[in-house]
Amino acid sequence: MVRRATATLVVVALAVLAGCLGGGGAGAATTVESTATETAATTSQSGSPATAAAAGDVTVEVVEVVEVVDGDTIKVVMPDGARETVRLLGVDTPEVHAENTPDEFEGVPETAAGRTCLRAAGEDASAYAKSRLADRTVELRYDGKAGERGYYGRLLAYVVVDGAEFNYDLITEGHARLYESSFEERERYERAERDARERGVGLWSCATEGAAAGGADATTDDGLSLSIVADAPGNDNDNLNEEYVTLRNDGDAAIDLSGWTVSDAAGATYTFAGGTELDPGASLTLHTGSGTDTDEDVYWGRGGAVWNNGGDTVTVRDATGDEVLAYTYE
């Protein structure tokens, strides 16, 4: 059983009073109830973490971090030696082991570019967590409203390191969004997230106008926009599907892309298949590499990179060959 330290510290002092009650009787026991608001955490001389107690209705434990899974999840060794996975309470960092859903992050576009930007932000959050928490002794502080465990059986806790609440730091630095759940500090976290969004820091840079992740590089009067990610992570030729052009329809009518083309300055050309339609509010991403076409992603099937990192021109033409959009980058 995991040992828990409860809110009230009860100290029983047994005082042997020399000379009292005939020189050998035990004195009365004295009970002191602590009202301290700070954590009374201790570590044994051997270095193993000791269970800690805190005031109010909060339960605190001192644990060892043995793995940082990502920005909002860690693995720890508990005071009794058990290993537990801890989900940081109240925060959600972008995914690094799965696909991101941009519409969970206010203002980030629901495009391949938006997902790519969030993946990079998730990697930044993981690196930040590792720099602060890896191989450290930290405090887990539980929340009375949220409970100690979540849906998947993981511990839910605020993580305190060097006296700072790491969950809150993730929010203020823009490494995480507020997780939609019930917990005591929600209002404070809401204010911190709002401030981070307004400053456009961390993952919120993915939502700023003109950002590589979501801003349109070129737009028509009818609401068709184009954006490009030319420089894939690592060697472009080894990561062809992370080099792509995204078309988005912010107009009021669907656009029939059948027979439309996308080409570079050297004349490499992709032609959209018949029946390709871009509905209002939808986006379609053309990846350089190979894959299975869907309503949101199509694949050029090239064996090498198309878009020059140092500069190129993206040209979109309709089925009659008329230029619809063109964008030159350097």
mmCIF file of C-alpha atoms in Angstrom:
data_model
loop_
_atom_site.group_PDB
_atom_site.id
_atom_site.type_symbol
_atom_site.label_atom_id
_atom_site.label_comp_id
_atom_site.label_asym_id
_atom_site.label_seq_id
_atom_site.Cartn_x
_atom_site.Cartn_y
_atom_site.Cartn_z
ATOM 1 C CA MET A 1 0.000 0.000 0.000
ATOM 2 C CA VAL A 2 1.293 3.487 -0.862
ATOM 3 C CA ARG A 3 1.738 5.510 2.279
ATOM 4 C CA ARG A 4 0.010 8.888 2.328
ATOM 5 C CA ALA A 5 0.768 11.898 4.495
ATOM 6 C CA THR A 6 -2.380 13.717 5.571
ATOM 7 C CA ALA A 7 -3.070 17.354 6.073
ATOM 8 C CA THR A 8 -2.747 17.680 9.836
ATOM 9 C CA LEU A 9 0.545 17.154 11.581
ATOM 10 C CA VAL A 10 0.119 15.693 15.031
ATOM 11 C CA VAL A 11 3.224 15.768 17.110
ATOM 12 C CA VAL A 12 3.210 13.846 20.342
ATOM 13 C CA ALA A 13 5.929 14.929 22.704
ATOM 14 C CA LEU A 14 6.681 12.586 25.565
ATOM 15 C CA ALA A 15 8.620 14.476 28.176
ATOM 16 C CA VAL A 16 10.283 12.708 31.049
ATOM 17 C CA LEU A 17 10.475 15.238 33.803
ATOM 18 C CA ALA A 18 13.271 14.456 36.216
ATOM 19 C CA GLY A 19 12.235 14.764 39.835
ATOM 20 C CA CYS A 20 8.468 14.821 39.051
ATOM 21 C CA LEU A 21 6.045 12.486 40.758
ATOM 22 C CA GLY A 22 8.520 11.030 43.078
ATOM 23 C CA GLY A 23 11.493 11.354 40.698
ATOM 24 C CA GLY A 24 10.594 8.675 38.153
ATOM 25 C CA GLY A 25 7.087 9.182 36.662
ATOM 26 C CA ALA A 26 6.412 10.023 33.003
ATOM 27 C CA GLY A 27 5.146 13.489 32.207
ATOM 28 C CA ALA A 28 1.856 14.127 30.339
ATOM 29 C CA ALA A 29 1.774 13.770 26.535
ATOM 30 C CA THR A 30 1.427 17.068 24.618
ATOM 31 C CA THR A 31 -0.410 17.245 21.280
ATOM 32 C CA VAL A 32 0.367 20.087 18.848
ATOM 33 C CA GLU A 33 -1.716 20.681 15.727
ATOM 34 C CA SER A 34 0.280 22.380 12.955
ATOM 35 C CA THR A 35 -1.289 25.100 10.817
ATOM 36 C CA ALA A 36 1.762 25.599 8.629
ATOM 37 C CA THR A 37 0.968 26.325 5.005
ATOM 38 C CA GLU A 38 4.210 25.098 3.534
ATOM 39 C CA THR A 39 5.229 21.504 2.909
ATOM 40 C CA ALA A 40 7.052 19.735 5.713
ATOM 41 C CA ALA A 41 9.097 17.405 3.524
ATOM 42 C CA THR A 42 12.071 15.442 4.731
ATOM 43 C CA THR A 43 14.587 13.063 3.215
ATOM 44 C CA SER A 44 16.246 10.277 5.147
ATOM 45 C CA GLN A 45 20.015 10.261 5.632
ATOM 46 C CA SER A 46 20.312 7.359 3.217
ATOM 47 C CA GLY A 47 18.884 9.587 0.477
ATOM 48 C CA SER A 48 15.648 7.685 0.003
ATOM 49 C CA PRO A 49 12.568 9.918 -0.234
ATOM 50 C CA ALA A 50 10.394 10.252 2.812
ATOM 51 C CA THR A 51 6.678 10.789 2.841
ATOM 52 C CA ALA A 52 5.804 14.443 3.381
ATOM 53 C CA ALA A 53 2.805 16.203 4.867
ATOM 54 C CA ALA A 54 1.146 19.481 3.954
ATOM 55 C CA ALA A 55 -1.487 21.763 5.439
ATOM 56 C CA GLY A 56 -5.127 22.003 4.438
ATOM 57 C CA ASP A 57 -6.670 19.084 2.548
ATOM 58 C CA VAL A 58 -3.592 18.560 0.369
ATOM 59 C CA THR A 59 -1.572 15.366 0.308
ATOM 60 C CA VAL A 60 2.102 15.604 -0.642
ATOM 61 C CA GLU A 61 4.671 12.935 -1.373
ATOM 62 C CA VAL A 62 8.365 13.194 -2.148
ATOM 63 C CA VAL A 63 9.355 10.955 -5.062
ATOM 64 C CA GLU A 64 12.201 10.278 -7.485
ATOM 65 C CA VAL A 65 11.694 10.964 -11.202
ATOM 66 C CA VAL A 66 13.015 8.038 -13.222
ATOM 67 C CA GLU A 67 11.677 8.950 -16.684
ATOM 68 C CA VAL A 68 10.237 11.983 -18.459
ATOM 69 C CA VAL A 69 7.813 10.508 -20.998
ATOM 70 C CA ASP A 70 6.872 13.848 -22.551
ATOM 71 C CA GLY A 71 5.975 17.365 -21.460
ATOM 72 C CA ASP A 72 3.064 16.373 -19.222
ATOM 73 C CA THR A 73 3.821 12.787 -18.159
ATOM 74 C CA ILE A 74 6.562 11.383 -15.942
ATOM 75 C CA LYS A 75 7.392 8.103 -14.231
ATOM 76 C CA VAL A 76 8.453 8.084 -10.592
ATOM 77 C CA VAL A 77 9.479 5.835 -7.725
ATOM 78 C CA MET A 78 7.156 6.255 -4.741
ATOM 79 C CA PRO A 79 8.234 6.310 -1.082
ATOM 80 C CA ASP A 80 7.381 2.603 -0.743
ATOM 81 C CA GLY A 81 9.448 1.702 -3.817
ATOM 82 C CA ALA A 82 6.491 1.286 -6.181
ATOM 83 C CA ARG A 83 6.754 2.775 -9.684
ATOM 84 C CA GLU A 84 3.951 5.018 -10.863
ATOM 85 C CA THR A 85 3.088 7.061 -13.941
ATOM 86 C CA VAL A 86 2.139 10.642 -13.121
ATOM 87 C CA ARG A 87 -0.033 12.775 -15.406
ATOM 88 C CA LEU A 88 0.619 16.443 -14.608
ATOM 89 C CA LEU A 89 -2.649 17.944 -13.432
ATOM 90 C CA GLY A 90 -4.392 20.723 -15.349
ATOM 91 C CA VAL A 91 -2.073 20.875 -18.366
ATOM 92 C CA ASP A 92 -1.827 19.320 -21.824
ATOM 93 C CA THR A 93 1.313 19.601 -23.965
ATOM 94 C CA PRO A 94 1.289 18.796 -27.698
ATOM 95 C CA GLU A 95 1.835 15.146 -28.593
ATOM 96 C CA VAL A 96 5.213 13.779 -29.614
ATOM 97 C CA HIS A 97 4.253 10.076 -29.791
ATOM 98 C CA ALA A 98 0.939 10.513 -31.638
ATOM 99 C CA GLU A 99 -0.813 12.876 -34.049
ATOM 100 C CA ASN A 100 -1.928 16.245 -32.703
ATOM 101 C CA THR A 101 -5.433 17.628 -33.082
ATOM 102 C CA PRO A 102 -4.976 21.356 -33.762
ATOM 103 C CA ASP A 103 -8.540 22.315 -32.872
ATOM 104 C CA GLU A 104 -7.720 21.452 -29.242
ATOM 105 C CA PHE A 105 -5.342 24.442 -29.232
ATOM 106 C CA GLU A 106 -7.190 27.713 -29.720
ATOM 107 C CA GLY A 107 -6.230 29.517 -32.927
ATOM 108 C CA VAL A 108 -3.960 26.803 -34.330
ATOM 109 C CA PRO A 109 -5.139 25.955 -37.876
ATOM 110 C CA GLU A 110 -6.522 22.507 -38.634
ATOM 111 C CA THR A 111 -3.901 21.843 -41.315
ATOM 112 C CA ALA A 112 -0.888 19.614 -41.819
ATOM 113 C CA ALA A 113 1.225 22.690 -41.169
ATOM 114 C CA GLY A 114 -0.581 23.279 -37.890
ATOM 115 C CA ARG A 115 0.035 19.694 -36.836
ATOM 116 C CA THR A 116 3.714 19.958 -37.730
ATOM 117 C CA CYS A 117 4.100 23.127 -35.683
ATOM 118 C CA LEU A 118 2.422 21.475 -32.696
ATOM 119 C CA ARG A 119 4.709 18.452 -32.985
ATOM 120 C CA ALA A 120 7.723 20.778 -32.787
ATOM 121 C CA ALA A 121 6.134 22.551 -29.802
ATOM 122 C CA GLY A 122 5.594 19.171 -28.141
ATOM 123 C CA GLU A 123 9.253 18.318 -28.600
ATOM 124 C CA ASP A 124 10.183 21.662 -27.033
ATOM 125 C CA ALA A 125 7.890 20.908 -24.073
ATOM 126 C CA SER A 126 9.488 17.499 -23.604
ATOM 127 C CA ALA A 127 12.963 18.995 -23.679
ATOM 128 C CA TYR A 128 11.882 21.606 -21.128
ATOM 129 C CA ALA A 129 10.454 18.913 -18.840
ATOM 130 C CA LYS A 130 13.624 16.835 -19.087
ATOM 131 C CA SER A 131 15.793 19.839 -18.244
ATOM 132 C CA ARG A 132 13.725 20.550 -15.112
ATOM 133 C CA LEU A 133 12.658 17.113 -13.889
ATOM 134 C CA ALA A 134 14.911 14.325 -15.169
ATOM 135 C CA ASP A 135 16.544 12.345 -12.342
ATOM 136 C CA ARG A 136 15.293 14.858 -9.776
ATOM 137 C CA THR A 137 13.643 14.499 -6.386
ATOM 138 C CA VAL A 138 10.283 16.281 -6.615
ATOM 139 C CA GLU A 139 7.076 16.657 -4.646
ATOM 140 C CA LEU A 140 3.733 15.361 -5.853
ATOM 141 C CA ARG A 141 0.913 17.536 -4.566
ATOM 142 C CA TYR A 142 -2.588 16.136 -5.014
ATOM 143 C CA ASP A 143 -5.764 18.130 -5.597
ATOM 144 C CA GLY A 144 -8.905 17.503 -3.534
ATOM 145 C CA LYS A 145 -11.262 18.344 -6.389
ATOM 146 C CA ALA A 146 -9.474 16.324 -9.087
ATOM 147 C CA GLY A 147 -8.719 13.254 -6.991
ATOM 148 C CA GLU A 148 -5.494 11.277 -7.007
ATOM 149 C CA ARG A 149 -6.008 9.148 -10.125
ATOM 150 C CA GLY A 150 -7.296 9.717 -13.622
ATOM 151 C CA TYR A 151 -9.246 7.594 -16.069
ATOM 152 C CA TYR A 152 -6.258 5.435 -17.038
ATOM 153 C CA GLY A 153 -5.223 4.819 -13.445
ATOM 154 C CA ARG A 154 -2.346 7.289 -13.562
ATOM 155 C CA LEU A 155 -1.648 9.566 -10.627
ATOM 156 C CA LEU A 156 -2.848 13.156 -11.123
ATOM 157 C CA ALA A 157 -0.667 15.711 -9.379
ATOM 158 C CA TYR A 158 1.016 19.067 -9.354
ATOM 159 C CA VAL A 159 4.771 18.516 -9.561
ATOM 160 C CA VAL A 160 6.833 20.829 -7.377
ATOM 161 C CA VAL A 161 10.561 21.142 -8.122
ATOM 162 C CA ASP A 162 12.944 23.584 -6.461
ATOM 163 C CA GLY A 163 9.919 25.158 -4.774
ATOM 164 C CA ALA A 164 8.183 25.935 -8.099
ATOM 165 C CA GLU A 165 4.965 24.398 -9.400
ATOM 166 C CA PHE A 166 6.131 22.911 -12.697
ATOM 167 C CA ASN A 167 2.601 22.476 -14.123
ATOM 168 C CA TYR A 168 2.015 26.211 -13.812
ATOM 169 C CA ASP A 169 5.396 26.980 -15.383
ATOM 170 C CA LEU A 170 4.422 24.892 -18.418
ATOM 171 C CA ILE A 171 1.353 27.105 -18.886
ATOM 172 C CA THR A 172 3.119 30.438 -18.361
ATOM 173 C CA GLU A 173 5.940 29.525 -20.788
ATOM 174 C CA GLY A 174 3.459 28.462 -23.470
ATOM 175 C CA HIS A 175 4.529 24.819 -23.406
ATOM 176 C CA ALA A 176 1.021 23.602 -22.539
ATOM 177 C CA ARG A 177 -2.645 24.477 -22.793
ATOM 178 C CA LEU A 178 -5.141 24.323 -19.960
ATOM 179 C CA TYR A 179 -6.606 20.822 -19.764
ATOM 180 C CA GLU A 180 -10.396 20.934 -19.618
ATOM 181 C CA SER A 181 -11.014 19.325 -16.247
ATOM 182 C CA SER A 182 -12.062 20.223 -12.728
ATOM 183 C CA PHE A 183 -9.276 21.163 -10.304
ATOM 184 C CA GLU A 184 -8.697 23.718 -7.564
ATOM 185 C CA GLU A 185 -6.283 25.991 -9.430
ATOM 186 C CA ARG A 186 -8.217 26.147 -12.689
ATOM 187 C CA GLU A 187 -8.927 29.895 -12.607
ATOM 188 C CA ARG A 188 -5.276 30.751 -12.037
ATOM 189 C CA TYR A 189 -4.260 28.449 -14.890
ATOM 190 C CA GLU A 190 -6.895 30.010 -17.174
ATOM 191 C CA ARG A 191 -5.407 33.462 -16.580
ATOM 192 C CA ALA A 192 -1.886 32.181 -17.237
ATOM 193 C CA GLU A 193 -2.921 30.472 -20.483
ATOM 194 C CA ARG A 194 -4.693 33.611 -21.691
ATOM 195 C CA ASP A 195 -1.563 35.652 -21.047
ATOM 196 C CA ALA A 196 0.654 33.128 -22.884
ATOM 197 C CA ARG A 197 -1.715 33.149 -25.891
ATOM 198 C CA GLU A 198 -1.700 36.922 -26.035
ATOM 199 C CA ARG A 199 2.109 36.927 -25.986
ATOM 200 C CA GLY A 200 2.244 34.235 -28.662
ATOM 201 C CA VAL A 201 4.885 32.235 -26.813
ATOM 202 C CA GLY A 202 5.643 28.538 -27.106
ATOM 203 C CA LEU A 203 2.954 26.489 -28.842
ATOM 204 C CA TRP A 204 0.852 29.634 -29.288
ATOM 205 C CA SER A 205 3.307 30.809 -31.954
ATOM 206 C CA CYS A 206 1.571 28.165 -34.100
ATOM 207 C CA ALA A 207 -1.524 30.369 -34.027
ATOM 208 C CA THR A 208 0.099 33.686 -34.920
ATOM 209 C CA GLU A 209 -0.780 35.181 -38.287
ATOM 210 C CA GLY A 210 1.828 34.396 -40.915
ATOM 211 C CA ALA A 211 3.553 31.678 -38.878
ATOM 212 C CA ALA A 212 4.984 28.872 -40.960
ATOM 213 C CA ALA A 213 2.641 26.493 -39.181
ATOM 214 C CA GLY A 214 -0.622 28.007 -40.224
ATOM 215 C CA GLY A 215 -0.432 31.431 -41.847
ATOM 216 C CA ALA A 216 -1.290 31.611 -45.536
ATOM 217 C CA ASP A 217 1.627 32.457 -47.811
ATOM 218 C CA ALA A 218 -0.740 33.504 -50.629
ATOM 219 C CA THR A 219 -4.517 34.031 -50.795
ATOM 220 C CA THR A 220 -7.085 34.731 -53.525
ATOM 221 C CA ASP A 221 -10.046 37.070 -53.205
ATOM 222 C CA ASP A 222 -12.314 34.016 -53.148
ATOM 223 C CA GLY A 223 -10.624 32.656 -50.018
ATOM 224 C CA LEU A 224 -8.336 29.985 -51.481
ATOM 225 C CA SER A 225 -5.005 30.103 -49.673
ATOM 226 C CA LEU A 226 -1.644 28.394 -50.073
ATOM 227 C CA SER A 227 1.075 27.663 -47.552
ATOM 228 C CA ILE A 228 4.253 25.624 -47.897
ATOM 229 C CA VAL A 229 6.689 23.794 -45.657
ATOM 230 C CA ALA A 230 9.767 23.375 -47.859
ATOM 231 C CA ASP A 231 12.328 22.374 -45.240
ATOM 232 C CA ALA A 232 11.424 19.007 -43.726
ATOM 233 C CA PRO A 233 13.075 17.945 -40.446
ATOM 234 C CA GLY A 234 16.444 16.331 -41.134
ATOM 235 C CA ASN A 235 17.398 15.462 -44.706
ATOM 236 C CA ASP A 236 14.478 16.391 -46.980
ATOM 237 C CA ASN A 237 15.125 13.389 -49.242
ATOM 238 C CA ASP A 238 14.751 11.060 -46.256
ATOM 239 C CA ASN A 239 11.574 12.741 -45.018
ATOM 240 C CA LEU A 240 9.578 13.526 -48.143
ATOM 241 C CA ASN A 241 6.153 13.590 -46.535
ATOM 242 C CA GLU A 242 7.160 16.407 -44.186
ATOM 243 C CA GLU A 243 7.748 18.597 -47.250
ATOM 244 C CA TYR A 244 4.356 19.751 -48.463
ATOM 245 C CA VAL A 245 2.007 22.397 -49.876
ATOM 246 C CA THR A 246 -1.370 23.022 -48.233
ATOM 247 C CA LEU A 247 -4.404 24.516 -49.979
ATOM 248 C CA ARG A 248 -7.254 25.822 -47.821
ATOM 249 C CA ASN A 249 -10.697 27.002 -48.842
ATOM 250 C CA ASP A 250 -11.989 29.818 -46.613
ATOM 251 C CA GLY A 251 -14.575 30.813 -49.199
ATOM 252 C CA ASP A 252 -18.299 30.104 -49.255
ATOM 253 C CA ALA A 253 -18.378 27.588 -52.124
ATOM 254 C CA ALA A 254 -16.665 24.271 -52.798
ATOM 255 C CA ILE A 255 -13.758 24.300 -55.257
ATOM 256 C CA ASP A 256 -13.434 21.529 -57.831
ATOM 257 C CA LEU A 257 -9.686 20.849 -58.042
ATOM 258 C CA SER A 258 -9.991 18.190 -60.739
ATOM 259 C CA GLY A 259 -7.180 18.717 -63.246
ATOM 260 C CA TRP A 260 -5.610 21.557 -61.257
ATOM 261 C CA THR A 261 -1.834 21.531 -60.958
ATOM 262 C CA VAL A 262 0.863 22.512 -58.481
ATOM 263 C CA SER A 263 4.362 23.104 -59.864
ATOM 264 C CA ASP A 264 7.762 24.427 -58.830
ATOM 265 C CA ALA A 265 10.041 26.851 -60.670
ATOM 266 C CA ALA A 266 11.812 23.977 -62.451
ATOM 267 C CA GLY A 267 8.541 22.660 -63.885
ATOM 268 C CA ALA A 268 7.957 19.616 -61.660
ATOM 269 C CA THR A 269 4.170 19.285 -61.734
ATOM 270 C CA TYR A 270 1.504 17.462 -59.744
ATOM 271 C CA THR A 271 -2.029 17.120 -61.166
ATOM 272 C CA PHE A 272 -5.033 16.633 -58.902
ATOM 273 C CA ALA A 273 -7.173 13.623 -59.800
ATOM 274 C CA GLY A 274 -10.724 13.923 -61.096
ATOM 275 C CA GLY A 275 -13.324 14.296 -58.376
ATOM 276 C CA THR A 276 -10.987 16.174 -56.016
ATOM 277 C CA GLU A 277 -13.097 18.788 -54.266
ATOM 278 C CA LEU A 278 -12.188 21.270 -51.544
ATOM 279 C CA ASP A 279 -15.184 22.138 -49.375
ATOM 280 C CA PRO A 280 -15.570 25.457 -47.528
ATOM 281 C CA GLY A 281 -13.405 25.459 -44.399
ATOM 282 C CA ALA A 282 -11.459 22.394 -45.555
ATOM 283 C CA SER A 283 -7.783 22.028 -46.393
ATOM 284 C CA LEU A 284 -5.844 19.628 -48.607
ATOM 285 C CA THR A 285 -2.138 18.922 -48.192
ATOM 286 C CA LEU A 286 0.079 17.713 -51.025
ATOM 287 C CA HIS A 287 2.998 15.677 -49.641
ATOM 288 C CA THR A 288 6.047 15.125 -51.817
ATOM 289 C CA GLY A 289 6.446 11.447 -50.893
ATOM 290 C CA SER A 290 4.188 8.406 -51.134
ATOM 291 C CA GLY A 291 1.078 7.387 -49.231
ATOM 292 C CA THR A 292 -2.636 6.700 -49.508
ATOM 293 C CA ASP A 293 -4.717 9.670 -50.632
ATOM 294 C CA THR A 294 -7.500 10.875 -48.322
ATOM 295 C CA ASP A 295 -9.855 13.853 -48.234
ATOM 296 C CA GLU A 296 -7.193 15.822 -46.327
ATOM 297 C CA ASP A 297 -3.886 14.509 -47.697
ATOM 298 C CA VAL A 298 -2.646 13.549 -51.161
ATOM 299 C CA TYR A 299 0.762 12.234 -52.190
ATOM 300 C CA TRP A 300 2.937 13.194 -55.146
ATOM 301 C CA GLY A 301 4.910 9.945 -55.144
ATOM 302 C CA ARG A 302 8.247 11.588 -55.864
ATOM 303 C CA GLY A 303 11.516 9.831 -55.102
ATOM 304 C CA GLY A 304 13.282 13.024 -54.053
ATOM 305 C CA ALA A 305 12.615 16.472 -52.639
ATOM 306 C CA VAL A 306 10.908 19.047 -54.856
ATOM 307 C CA TRP A 307 10.910 22.322 -52.987
ATOM 308 C CA ASN A 308 14.265 24.077 -52.618
ATOM 309 C CA ASN A 309 15.002 25.151 -49.064
ATOM 310 C CA GLY A 310 16.908 28.186 -50.307
ATOM 311 C CA GLY A 311 14.033 29.530 -52.387
ATOM 312 C CA ASP A 312 11.478 28.467 -54.994
ATOM 313 C CA THR A 313 8.128 29.412 -56.540
ATOM 314 C CA VAL A 314 4.889 27.514 -55.961
ATOM 315 C CA THR A 315 2.365 27.944 -58.770
ATOM 316 C CA VAL A 316 -1.224 26.692 -58.745
ATOM 317 C CA ARG A 317 -3.134 26.547 -62.038
ATOM 318 C CA ASP A 318 -6.702 25.523 -62.750
ATOM 319 C CA ALA A 319 -7.769 22.815 -65.234
ATOM 320 C CA THR A 320 -7.549 25.277 -68.143
ATOM 321 C CA GLY A 321 -3.979 26.213 -67.285
ATOM 322 C CA ASP A 322 -4.776 29.662 -65.883
ATOM 323 C CA GLU A 323 -2.698 30.754 -62.895
ATOM 324 C CA VAL A 324 -4.748 30.877 -59.714
ATOM 325 C CA LEU A 325 -2.045 31.363 -57.063
ATOM 326 C CA ALA A 326 1.692 31.880 -57.059
ATOM 327 C CA TYR A 327 4.037 32.256 -54.141
ATOM 328 C CA THR A 328 7.794 32.880 -54.212
ATOM 329 C CA TYR A 329 9.873 32.330 -51.103
ATOM 330 C CA GLU A 330 13.573 32.847 -50.436
#
